[in-house]
Short mmCIF file of C-alpha atoms and ligand atoms in Angstrom, two decimals:
data_model
loop_
_atom_site.label_atom_id
_atom_site.label_comp_id
_atom_site.label_asym_id
_atom_site.label_seq_id
_atom_site.Cartn_x
_atom_site.Cartn_y
_atom_site.Cartn_z
CA MET A 74 0.00 0.00 0.00
CA LEU A 75 1.43 3.34 -1.09
CA THR A 76 0.02 6.75 -0.26
CA LEU A 77 1.55 10.00 -1.44
CA TYR A 78 0.78 13.32 0.25
CA HIS A 79 1.55 16.04 -2.22
CA TRP A 80 0.59 19.43 -3.61
CA GLU A 81 0.82 20.33 -7.30
CA PRO A 82 3.03 18.47 -9.81
CA ASN A 83 5.69 21.09 -9.16
CA ALA A 84 8.98 21.35 -7.24
CA ASN A 85 9.36 18.85 -4.38
CA SER A 86 5.82 17.45 -4.64
CA GLY A 87 6.20 16.77 -8.33
CA LYS A 88 9.41 14.79 -7.91
CA PRO A 89 7.85 11.64 -6.39
CA ILE A 90 4.68 12.00 -8.50
CA LEU A 91 6.65 11.91 -11.75
CA THR A 92 8.94 9.17 -10.42
CA LEU A 93 5.96 6.95 -9.57
CA GLU A 94 4.37 7.64 -12.96
CA GLU A 95 7.61 6.81 -14.80
CA LYS A 96 8.02 3.68 -12.74
CA GLY A 97 4.42 2.65 -13.34
CA VAL A 98 3.63 2.29 -9.63
CA GLU A 99 0.05 2.81 -8.53
CA PHE A 100 -0.50 5.00 -5.52
CA GLU A 101 -3.20 6.65 -3.54
CA SER A 102 -2.98 10.40 -3.99
CA ARG A 103 -3.76 12.78 -1.12
CA TYR A 104 -3.81 16.37 -2.25
CA ILE A 105 -2.44 18.75 0.37
CA ASP A 106 -3.27 22.35 -0.46
CA LEU A 107 -0.19 24.38 0.34
CA LEU A 108 -2.08 27.66 -0.11
CA ASN A 109 -4.55 26.52 2.52
CA PHE A 110 -1.72 25.55 4.93
CA ASP A 111 -2.97 21.94 4.92
CA GLN A 112 0.63 20.82 5.52
CA HIS A 113 0.55 22.34 9.03
CA SER A 114 -2.81 20.88 10.04
CA PRO A 115 -2.80 18.60 13.11
CA ASP A 116 -3.91 15.65 10.96
CA TYR A 117 -1.03 16.04 8.55
CA LEU A 118 1.50 16.66 11.34
CA LYS A 119 0.62 13.19 12.65
CA ILE A 120 1.92 11.86 9.34
CA ASN A 121 4.88 14.20 8.84
CA PRO A 122 5.82 16.17 11.98
CA ASN A 123 8.05 18.44 9.86
CA GLY A 124 4.94 19.95 8.28
CA THR A 125 6.41 19.85 4.78
CA ILE A 126 5.33 18.09 1.62
CA PRO A 127 5.75 15.64 0.06
CA ALA A 128 5.47 12.65 2.37
CA MET A 129 4.95 9.05 1.40
CA VAL A 130 3.60 6.16 3.43
CA HIS A 131 4.61 2.74 2.17
CA ASP A 132 3.52 -0.33 4.13
CA GLY A 133 3.13 1.75 7.25
CA ARG A 134 6.51 3.46 6.95
CA MET A 135 6.63 7.25 6.54
CA LEU A 136 9.17 8.64 4.11
CA TYR A 137 10.09 12.30 3.58
CA GLU A 138 12.85 14.24 1.72
CA SER A 139 11.72 14.13 -1.88
CA THR A 140 15.11 13.30 -3.45
CA ALA A 141 15.87 10.40 -1.10
CA MET A 142 12.24 9.32 -1.67
CA MET A 143 12.83 9.13 -5.43
CA GLU A 144 15.80 6.80 -4.97
CA TYR A 145 13.68 4.76 -2.56
CA VAL A 146 10.95 4.34 -5.19
CA ASP A 147 13.50 3.27 -7.77
CA GLU A 148 14.99 0.74 -5.35
CA ALA A 149 11.77 -0.65 -3.87
CA PHE A 150 9.66 -1.22 -7.00
CA ASP A 151 9.90 -3.08 -10.27
CA GLY A 152 9.60 -1.09 -13.45
CA PRO A 153 12.01 0.76 -15.72
CA PRO A 154 15.23 1.66 -13.83
CA LEU A 155 15.47 5.40 -13.25
CA ARG A 156 19.11 5.47 -12.14
CA PRO A 157 21.97 4.79 -14.59
CA THR A 158 23.98 1.61 -14.00
CA ASP A 159 27.28 3.28 -14.85
CA PRO A 160 28.77 4.56 -11.55
CA VAL A 161 30.00 7.82 -13.10
CA GLU A 162 26.59 8.62 -14.56
CA ARG A 163 25.00 7.72 -11.25
CA TRP A 164 27.37 10.11 -9.48
CA ARG A 165 26.47 12.82 -12.02
CA MET A 166 22.79 12.18 -11.39
CA ARG A 167 23.34 12.78 -7.67
CA TRP A 168 25.55 15.81 -8.27
CA TRP A 169 22.85 17.44 -10.38
CA MET A 170 20.11 16.63 -7.91
CA LYS A 171 22.07 18.30 -5.14
CA PHE A 172 22.82 21.29 -7.34
CA LEU A 173 19.13 21.58 -8.17
CA ASP A 174 17.91 21.00 -4.61
CA GLN A 175 20.36 23.17 -2.77
CA PHE A 176 21.51 25.84 -5.21
CA TYR A 177 18.97 26.33 -7.98
CA SER A 178 15.67 25.47 -6.31
CA PRO A 179 16.00 27.69 -3.21
CA SER A 180 16.56 30.69 -5.47
CA ALA A 181 13.78 29.79 -7.90
CA SER A 182 11.49 29.21 -4.92
CA MET A 183 12.26 32.58 -3.38
CA ILE A 184 11.31 34.29 -6.63
CA GLY A 185 8.16 32.17 -6.94
CA TRP A 186 7.05 32.63 -3.35
CA ASN A 187 7.61 36.37 -3.59
CA ALA A 188 5.68 36.70 -6.84
CA PHE A 189 2.99 34.08 -6.36
CA ILE A 190 2.62 32.34 -2.97
CA GLY A 191 2.81 35.52 -0.86
CA PRO A 192 0.28 37.53 -2.90
CA SER A 193 -2.15 34.58 -3.07
CA VAL A 194 -2.58 34.38 0.71
CA ARG A 195 -1.72 37.90 1.87
CA ASP A 196 -5.26 39.29 1.85
CA ARG A 197 -6.68 36.83 4.35
CA ASP A 198 -7.56 37.83 7.89
CA PRO A 199 -4.31 39.10 9.51
CA GLU A 200 -5.04 37.35 12.79
CA GLU A 201 -5.59 34.05 11.03
CA LEU A 202 -2.35 34.45 9.06
CA LYS A 203 -0.47 35.09 12.28
CA ARG A 204 -1.91 31.92 13.80
CA LYS A 205 -0.96 29.98 10.66
CA ILE A 206 2.64 31.19 10.86
CA ASP A 207 2.87 30.34 14.56
CA ALA A 208 1.75 26.78 13.79
CA ILE A 209 4.68 26.05 11.41
CA PRO A 210 6.95 23.46 13.05
CA LEU A 211 10.31 24.09 11.30
CA PRO A 212 11.92 27.45 12.17
CA GLU A 213 13.39 27.76 8.65
CA ARG A 214 9.94 27.42 7.08
CA ARG A 215 8.48 29.98 9.49
CA VAL A 216 11.00 32.55 8.26
CA VAL A 217 10.14 31.86 4.63
CA TRP A 218 6.37 32.11 5.15
CA THR A 219 6.75 35.31 7.16
CA LYS A 220 8.75 36.97 4.40
CA ALA A 221 6.38 35.75 1.69
CA ILE A 222 3.22 36.88 3.48
CA TYR A 223 4.50 40.30 4.51
CA GLY A 224 6.51 40.81 1.30
CA THR A 225 9.80 41.33 3.14
CA PHE A 226 12.30 39.53 0.94
CA SER A 227 15.05 42.15 0.49
CA GLU A 228 16.00 43.54 -2.91
CA ALA A 229 19.49 42.13 -2.37
CA GLU A 230 18.33 38.58 -1.71
CA LEU A 231 15.94 38.64 -4.65
CA ALA A 232 18.70 39.91 -6.92
CA GLU A 233 21.05 37.20 -5.67
CA SER A 234 18.36 34.59 -6.33
CA ALA A 235 17.87 35.89 -9.87
CA ARG A 236 21.62 35.65 -10.45
CA ARG A 237 21.66 32.07 -9.22
CA VAL A 238 18.71 31.01 -11.36
CA ARG A 239 20.39 32.49 -14.45
CA TYR A 240 23.64 30.80 -13.54
CA GLY A 241 21.89 27.46 -12.99
CA ALA A 242 20.05 27.77 -16.30
CA LYS A 243 23.35 28.43 -18.05
CA LEU A 244 25.06 25.47 -16.45
CA MET A 245 22.20 23.19 -17.35
CA GLU A 246 22.30 24.42 -20.93
CA GLU A 247 26.02 23.62 -21.02
CA GLN A 248 25.38 20.12 -19.75
CA LEU A 249 22.56 19.48 -22.21
CA THR A 250 24.82 20.65 -25.02
CA ARG A 251 27.25 17.86 -24.17
CA HIS A 252 24.78 15.16 -23.19
CA ALA A 253 21.25 14.08 -24.04
CA TRP A 254 20.22 13.98 -20.36
CA LEU A 255 21.55 15.57 -17.20
CA ALA A 256 23.39 12.46 -15.96
CA GLY A 257 24.78 11.69 -19.43
CA GLU A 258 23.28 9.37 -22.01
CA THR A 259 20.67 7.87 -19.68
CA PHE A 260 17.35 9.39 -18.64
CA SER A 261 17.36 9.50 -14.83
CA LEU A 262 15.94 10.91 -11.62
CA ALA A 263 18.03 14.03 -12.25
CA ASP A 264 15.83 14.83 -15.28
CA ILE A 265 12.70 14.20 -13.23
CA ASN A 266 14.03 16.50 -10.52
CA ALA A 267 14.94 19.23 -13.02
CA MET A 268 11.65 19.01 -14.92
CA ASN A 269 9.81 20.01 -11.75
CA LEU A 270 11.90 23.13 -11.38
CA VAL A 271 12.29 24.21 -14.98
CA TYR A 272 8.95 23.52 -16.72
CA PHE A 273 7.58 26.92 -15.68
CA MET A 274 10.72 28.88 -16.51
CA PRO A 275 9.93 29.65 -20.18
CA ALA A 276 6.84 31.53 -18.93
CA ASN A 277 8.74 33.37 -16.18
CA PRO A 278 9.56 37.08 -16.67
CA LEU A 279 13.14 36.38 -15.58
CA GLY A 280 13.79 35.07 -19.09
CA ALA A 281 16.46 32.61 -17.94
CA VAL A 282 15.12 29.79 -20.13
CA SER A 283 14.04 30.55 -23.70
CA ALA A 284 14.44 29.36 -27.28
CA GLU A 285 17.03 32.09 -27.90
CA LYS A 286 19.08 31.76 -24.72
CA THR A 287 18.84 28.05 -23.97
CA PRO A 288 17.82 26.10 -27.09
CA ARG A 289 19.08 22.76 -25.77
CA THR A 290 17.14 23.12 -22.56
CA MET A 291 14.01 23.93 -24.59
CA GLU A 292 14.55 20.81 -26.67
CA TRP A 293 14.97 18.78 -23.46
CA LEU A 294 11.77 20.34 -22.04
CA TYR A 295 9.83 19.35 -25.18
CA LYS A 296 11.15 15.80 -24.87
CA MET A 297 10.21 15.68 -21.20
CA ALA A 298 6.73 17.07 -21.87
CA GLU A 299 6.08 14.44 -24.54
CA ARG A 300 6.62 11.56 -22.12
CA PRO A 301 3.34 9.85 -21.23
CA ALA A 302 4.35 9.80 -17.55
CA THR A 303 4.80 13.57 -17.57
CA ARG A 304 1.35 14.03 -19.07
CA ARG A 305 -0.22 11.80 -16.47
CA ALA A 306 1.64 13.55 -13.66
CA TRP A 307 0.66 17.05 -14.77
CA ALA A 308 -2.95 16.04 -15.30
CA ARG A 309 -3.10 15.78 -11.48
CA GLY A 310 -2.60 19.53 -11.10
CA LYS A 311 -5.43 21.75 -9.92
CA THR A 312 -3.89 25.16 -10.54
CA MET A 313 -2.11 26.63 -13.57
CA THR A 314 0.62 23.96 -13.54
CA THR A 315 -1.30 21.86 -16.08
CA GLU A 316 -1.72 24.89 -18.31
CA ARG A 317 2.02 25.58 -18.29
CA LEU A 318 2.78 22.10 -19.54
CA LYS A 319 0.49 22.60 -22.52
CA HIS A 320 2.76 25.42 -23.72
CA LEU A 321 5.76 23.10 -23.90
CA VAL A 322 5.22 22.10 -27.52
CA ARG A 323 7.81 22.41 -30.30
CA PRO A 324 7.05 25.41 -32.53
CA SER A 325 6.86 23.03 -35.53
CA GLN A 326 4.04 21.10 -33.86
CA GLN A 327 1.93 23.98 -32.66
CA SER A 328 -1.45 24.06 -34.34
CA ALA A 329 -1.99 27.15 -36.42
CA MET B 253 43.91 3.70 -10.37
CA LEU B 254 42.41 5.68 -7.50
CA GLU B 255 43.77 8.97 -6.27
CA LEU B 256 42.38 11.06 -3.45
CA TYR B 257 43.10 14.77 -3.20
CA HIS B 258 42.48 15.53 0.45
CA TRP B 259 43.57 17.54 3.44
CA GLU B 260 43.83 16.65 7.14
CA PRO B 261 41.56 13.81 8.32
CA ASN B 262 38.74 16.04 9.52
CA THR B 263 35.19 16.71 8.21
CA PHE B 264 34.91 16.22 4.42
CA SER B 265 38.33 14.64 3.89
CA LEU B 266 37.96 12.34 6.88
CA LYS B 267 34.74 10.88 5.49
CA THR B 268 36.38 9.82 2.23
CA LEU B 269 39.59 8.53 3.86
CA ILE B 270 37.60 6.31 6.22
CA ALA B 271 35.46 4.93 3.40
CA LEU B 272 38.48 4.01 1.27
CA LYS B 273 40.13 2.30 4.24
CA GLU B 274 36.94 0.48 5.27
CA LYS B 275 36.57 -0.89 1.77
CA GLY B 276 40.23 -1.87 1.68
CA LEU B 277 40.87 0.10 -1.52
CA ALA B 278 44.43 1.11 -2.35
CA PHE B 279 44.78 4.75 -3.38
CA GLU B 280 47.40 7.42 -3.98
CA SER B 281 47.13 10.15 -1.38
CA ARG B 282 47.50 13.68 -2.74
CA TYR B 283 47.68 16.00 0.25
CA LEU B 284 46.31 19.46 -0.44
CA ASP B 285 46.12 22.17 2.23
CA PRO B 286 43.39 24.62 1.12
CA THR B 287 44.67 27.26 3.55
CA ASP B 288 48.16 27.29 2.07
CA PHE B 289 48.35 30.11 -0.45
CA SER B 290 52.10 29.97 -1.05
CA GLY B 291 51.92 28.27 -4.44
CA GLU B 292 49.54 27.08 -7.10
CA ALA B 293 47.22 24.29 -5.96
CA ARG B 294 47.93 21.22 -8.07
CA LEU B 295 44.46 19.98 -8.91
CA PRO B 296 43.60 17.13 -11.24
CA ALA B 297 41.79 17.69 -14.54
CA LEU B 298 38.23 18.63 -13.63
CA ASN B 299 34.87 18.23 -15.33
CA LEU B 300 31.89 20.60 -15.38
CA GLU B 301 30.52 19.23 -12.11
CA ALA B 302 33.84 19.28 -10.27
CA GLU B 303 34.53 22.85 -11.38
CA ASN B 304 31.23 23.94 -9.91
CA ASN B 305 31.69 22.05 -6.67
CA PRO B 306 30.30 23.89 -3.67
CA GLU B 307 32.81 21.90 -1.60
CA THR B 308 35.73 23.21 -3.69
CA GLU B 309 38.18 22.72 -0.85
CA GLY B 310 36.69 19.35 -0.10
CA PRO B 311 38.21 16.11 -1.33
CA ILE B 312 38.34 15.03 -4.96
CA LEU B 313 38.52 11.37 -5.93
CA VAL B 314 40.07 10.60 -9.29
CA HIS B 315 39.18 7.21 -10.72
CA GLU B 316 40.68 6.37 -14.08
CA GLY B 317 40.95 10.04 -14.94
CA GLN B 318 37.40 10.93 -13.87
CA ALA B 319 37.10 13.53 -11.07
CA ILE B 320 34.42 12.69 -8.53
CA THR B 321 33.45 15.40 -6.02
CA GLU B 322 31.08 16.04 -3.09
CA SER B 323 32.31 13.95 -0.19
CA PHE B 324 29.09 12.04 0.45
CA PHE B 325 28.65 11.25 -3.23
CA ILE B 326 32.23 9.98 -3.25
CA LEU B 327 31.09 7.43 -0.65
CA GLU B 328 28.09 6.45 -2.77
CA TYR B 329 30.35 6.26 -5.83
CA LEU B 330 32.78 3.94 -4.06
CA ASP B 331 29.92 1.60 -3.17
CA ASP B 332 28.61 1.70 -6.75
CA ALA B 333 32.01 1.15 -8.41
CA PHE B 334 33.38 -1.30 -5.82
CA PRO B 335 30.45 -3.30 -4.45
CA ASP B 336 32.54 -5.44 -2.05
CA ALA B 337 32.39 -4.52 1.64
CA PRO B 338 29.27 -2.37 1.13
CA LEU B 339 28.87 0.72 3.27
CA ARG B 340 25.18 1.18 2.46
CA PRO B 341 22.60 -1.00 4.20
CA GLY B 342 21.49 -2.34 0.80
CA ASP B 343 17.72 -2.34 1.34
CA PRO B 344 15.41 0.48 0.20
CA GLU B 345 14.51 1.67 3.70
CA GLY B 346 18.07 1.59 5.03
CA ASP B 347 19.45 3.32 1.95
CA TRP B 348 16.73 5.97 2.24
CA LYS B 349 17.72 6.58 5.87
CA VAL B 350 21.36 6.94 4.90
CA ARG B 351 20.44 9.54 2.29
CA VAL B 352 18.23 11.49 4.68
CA TRP B 353 21.14 11.64 7.14
CA ALA B 354 23.46 12.76 4.36
CA ARG B 355 21.11 15.57 3.38
CA PHE B 356 20.77 16.75 6.96
CA LEU B 357 24.51 16.54 7.61
CA GLY B 358 25.38 18.34 4.39
CA GLU B 359 22.74 21.02 4.62
CA ARG B 360 22.65 21.76 8.37
CA THR B 361 25.61 20.19 10.17
CA ALA B 362 28.36 20.99 7.67
CA PRO B 363 27.87 24.78 7.52
CA GLY B 364 27.38 24.91 11.31
CA VAL B 365 30.52 22.94 12.17
CA ALA B 366 32.58 24.72 9.51
CA THR B 367 31.61 28.19 10.73
CA LEU B 368 32.47 27.35 14.36
CA GLY B 369 35.69 25.61 13.29
CA CYS B 370 36.81 28.53 11.13
CA LYS B 371 36.09 31.01 13.89
CA ALA B 372 38.01 28.95 16.44
CA TYR B 373 41.05 27.86 14.42
CA LEU B 374 41.25 29.30 10.90
CA VAL B 375 40.71 32.97 11.78
CA PRO B 376 43.61 33.14 14.28
CA ALA B 377 45.87 31.12 11.97
CA LEU B 378 45.18 33.45 9.02
CA ARG B 379 45.73 36.53 11.17
CA GLU B 380 49.11 35.26 12.29
CA ARG B 381 50.20 34.77 8.69
CA ARG B 382 49.45 38.40 7.71
CA LEU B 383 48.22 37.51 4.24
CA ASN B 384 47.25 40.03 1.63
CA ASP B 385 43.47 39.52 1.62
CA ALA B 386 42.97 40.84 -1.90
CA SER B 387 45.49 38.51 -3.50
CA VAL B 388 44.07 35.55 -1.60
CA LEU B 389 40.52 36.40 -2.67
CA ASP B 390 41.63 36.74 -6.27
CA ARG B 391 42.16 33.01 -6.30
CA PHE B 392 38.49 32.31 -5.91
CA LYS B 393 36.53 32.54 -9.11
CA ASN B 394 33.30 31.28 -7.61
CA PRO B 395 31.36 34.13 -5.90
CA GLU B 396 30.02 31.94 -3.09
CA ARG B 397 33.53 30.79 -2.17
CA ARG B 398 34.84 34.31 -2.30
CA VAL B 399 32.21 35.47 0.19
CA ALA B 400 33.02 32.53 2.47
CA TRP B 401 36.76 33.21 2.42
CA GLU B 402 36.31 36.92 2.90
CA GLN B 403 34.39 36.18 6.08
CA ALA B 404 37.29 34.11 7.41
CA LEU B 405 40.00 36.56 6.34
CA THR B 406 38.23 39.54 7.88
CA ASP B 407 36.76 37.64 10.83
CA SER B 408 33.33 39.00 10.04
CA TYR B 409 31.15 36.26 11.48
CA SER B 410 28.20 38.02 13.08
CA LYS B 411 26.69 37.05 16.42
CA ALA B 412 23.70 35.75 14.46
CA ASP B 413 25.94 33.56 12.24
CA LEU B 414 27.58 32.03 15.28
CA ALA B 415 24.29 31.51 17.12
CA GLU B 416 22.78 29.84 14.07
CA SER B 417 25.85 27.61 13.75
CA ARG B 418 25.62 26.60 17.40
CA ARG B 419 21.95 25.81 16.89
CA LYS B 420 22.79 23.52 13.97
CA VAL B 421 25.56 21.77 15.88
CA ALA B 422 23.31 21.25 18.91
CA LEU B 423 20.54 19.92 16.68
CA THR B 424 22.99 17.45 15.14
CA VAL B 425 24.06 16.02 18.47
CA GLU B 426 20.43 15.89 19.59
CA LYS B 427 19.38 13.93 16.50
CA ILE B 428 22.27 11.49 16.85
CA GLU B 429 21.54 10.97 20.53
CA GLU B 430 17.91 10.27 19.65
CA ALA B 431 18.78 7.78 16.88
CA LEU B 432 21.24 5.95 19.12
CA ALA B 433 18.48 5.34 21.67
CA GLN B 434 17.00 2.93 19.08
CA SER B 435 20.09 1.23 17.74
CA ASP B 436 23.88 1.26 18.09
CA TRP B 437 24.19 2.75 14.60
CA LEU B 438 22.39 5.56 12.81
CA ALA B 439 20.71 4.03 9.77
CA ALA B 440 20.65 0.27 10.29
CA GLU B 441 21.54 -2.45 12.77
CA ARG B 442 25.08 -2.16 11.50
CA TYR B 443 27.71 0.51 10.89
CA THR B 444 27.04 2.24 7.54
CA MET B 445 28.10 5.29 5.57
CA ALA B 446 25.62 7.34 7.63
CA ASP B 447 27.83 6.68 10.67
CA ILE B 448 30.95 7.57 8.65
CA ALA B 449 29.41 10.78 7.33
CA ALA B 450 28.20 11.84 10.78
CA PHE B 451 31.41 10.82 12.56
CA ALA B 452 33.42 12.99 10.18
CA PHE B 453 31.66 16.09 11.54
CA VAL B 454 31.17 15.00 15.15
CA ASN B 455 34.67 13.69 15.89
CA CYS B 456 35.89 17.27 16.41
CA LEU B 457 32.91 18.41 18.51
CA PRO B 458 33.98 17.36 22.01
CA LYS B 459 36.72 19.98 21.61
CA LEU B 460 34.87 22.51 19.42
CA ALA B 461 31.44 22.40 21.07
CA PRO B 462 32.02 20.81 24.50
CA GLU B 463 28.86 22.46 25.84
CA VAL B 464 26.69 20.12 23.74
CA CYS B 465 29.01 17.22 22.99
CA ASN B 466 29.99 15.79 26.38
CA GLU B 467 29.42 12.73 28.59
CA ASP B 468 26.51 14.25 30.52
CA ALA B 469 24.58 15.82 27.67
CA ALA B 470 25.26 13.17 25.03
CA PRO B 471 26.44 9.89 26.56
CA ARG B 472 25.30 7.72 23.65
CA THR B 473 27.02 9.98 21.12
CA MET B 474 30.26 9.85 23.14
CA ALA B 475 30.14 6.04 23.28
CA TRP B 476 29.36 5.86 19.54
CA LEU B 477 32.38 8.10 18.84
CA GLU B 478 34.55 5.68 20.84
CA ARG B 479 33.16 2.65 18.98
CA ILE B 480 33.99 4.28 15.66
CA ARG B 481 37.43 5.54 16.74
CA ALA B 482 38.33 1.97 17.72
CA ARG B 483 37.87 0.69 14.17
CA PRO B 484 41.19 -0.07 12.43
CA ALA B 485 40.14 1.79 9.26
CA VAL B 486 39.31 4.89 11.29
CA ARG B 487 42.60 4.76 13.20
CA GLU B 488 44.49 4.50 9.94
CA ALA B 489 42.59 7.42 8.46
CA LEU B 490 43.21 9.60 11.53
CA ALA B 491 46.88 8.59 11.53
CA MET B 492 47.28 10.26 8.13
CA SER B 493 47.35 13.65 9.86
CA ARG B 494 50.46 15.69 9.19
CA THR B 495 49.79 18.36 11.80
CA GLY B 496 48.96 16.04 14.69
CA ARG B 497 45.82 18.13 15.27
CA PRO B 498 43.42 17.05 12.53
CA ASP B 499 40.39 18.23 14.51
CA GLU B 500 41.60 21.82 14.14
CA ALA B 501 41.79 21.73 10.34
CA PHE B 502 39.01 23.91 8.96
CA ALA B 503 38.35 25.83 5.78
CA PRO B 504 35.13 27.72 4.99
CA GLY B 505 32.49 25.07 4.35
CA PRO B 506 29.34 25.10 2.24
CA GLU B 507 27.14 28.14 2.82
CA HIS B 508 24.22 28.22 5.22
CA ALA B 509 20.96 27.52 3.39
CA ARG B 510 19.36 30.78 2.19
CA TRP B 511 15.92 29.16 2.05
CA GLY B 512 14.11 26.78 4.44
N1 GSH C 754 13.90 18.92 1.45
C1 GSH C 754 12.49 18.69 1.48
C2 GSH C 754 11.78 20.02 1.41
C3 GSH C 754 10.30 19.90 1.53
C4 GSH C 754 9.64 21.26 1.42
O1 GSH C 754 10.12 22.23 1.99
N2 GSH C 754 8.53 21.31 0.67
C5 GSH C 754 7.83 22.55 0.46
C6 GSH C 754 7.03 22.48 -0.81
S1 GSH C 754 8.00 22.33 -2.26
C7 GSH C 754 6.83 22.76 1.57
O2 GSH C 754 6.38 21.84 2.21
N3 GSH C 754 6.43 24.02 1.77
C8 GSH C 754 5.32 24.33 2.58
C9 GSH C 754 5.65 24.85 3.92
O3 GSH C 754 6.83 24.97 4.25
O4 GSH C 754 4.74 25.15 4.64
C10 GSH C 754 12.09 17.78 0.32
O5 GSH C 754 12.80 17.75 -0.67
O6 GSH C 754 11.10 17.06 0.46
#
């Protein structure tokens, strides 16, 4: 029995969703609405006391940390292998996942939370928002929510995040110029990880990912979007995530 | 052929030295002191990933010409390339636990321990050497590394930086103490690379953070340290010290997470 607690097919939640879809593993989906603070509700905290998503329960065992969870899924279930067998490619897969998780994603998230998450909840009752913030278990997450809700990310930190996203996009473009996939010649969890952080970039005003600036990354995005697993994963979205995927179509295949 | 570019057996370098010894793999040791600015560092040929390594001063493994970086991923690589004497538990749950420890240690423990270690040992050592800060900083092309080294050269760790680092170190010892209440080892019923990765950061704590890492506050952690120190592979790794004080060897570590 496998249950996945997740939000949209996006960032950390999307990583296990797409992994399970690629692997062909059936699971029970529990949608946790991040914008409704479902992840800090007493019921959810009984499952994951960290109050973050995603979380997975497999045969009564609770798993968290989306990247470690992806390797777990690949190890625990039959289906197409999602990690290269060559040790060097496997190392590259892990290197890229760490780069994405700890360098690229925090910066992309800061920009996204400032532009989207903060404004979507800001207008609620101030007292209620204060109670919601106080209920967040991890101190790091409390800081992030506070800044997003009150719009207090500094200009300097936003600029630094923009620089890092541009740098990450450039590095990824360089890699995809040399190799078909992030880990090398094999499709892997690193591509699944990256898809969840890059699929929305072509629509982002930052302009870090575009046909002009990063043609190889665009080509990789089209390939990723064509995969049946990706389509199934994004069909689970309830916000504009599904819409964004629809735009990832090669210009030659767009209907007139 | 295997070569390891490493420094004193402490933190990142210690982790990789122990793993090589535990697996009984022969390797050429290339000793590299990241705080020695007297000449050009002799690094191996790097690849795109190694050039962008956030642990630039950390160890580099070279296997048949291929540079492998990121100390924990070096451990995973060794298990993938040399499956004998495995250091991972080998079952999905155990391997998951190992990777969750690695993420916590890399993201929280490493920057905390490195900041406290730099403040305690690197800052006074750099001051004594009267280096020209600008010429030292010129060596660092990567902006994150430059910021980290500037902090050490100018001793500009704020009270908040130090408090946050102490919080991370205390949290580490707390988590280890909690895990050891269940089992003698962190991720399985046996010693694994989670123990190696954690030991590499905790071995220096009784001296660096005695207020949290001591017999009264953390008896299980202290006993676990002794169990690990008694292992022949660990003794051999620690004996590779050239200074005789490996637990004082610190260079600016990975940055503190900017986002939850
Ligand atoms: N390192 C964790 C991070 C989990 C995490 O922070 N998830 C975010 C969503 S992408 C979250 O739960 N945010 C909601 C909150 O902090 O309240 C992972 O990869 O699973």
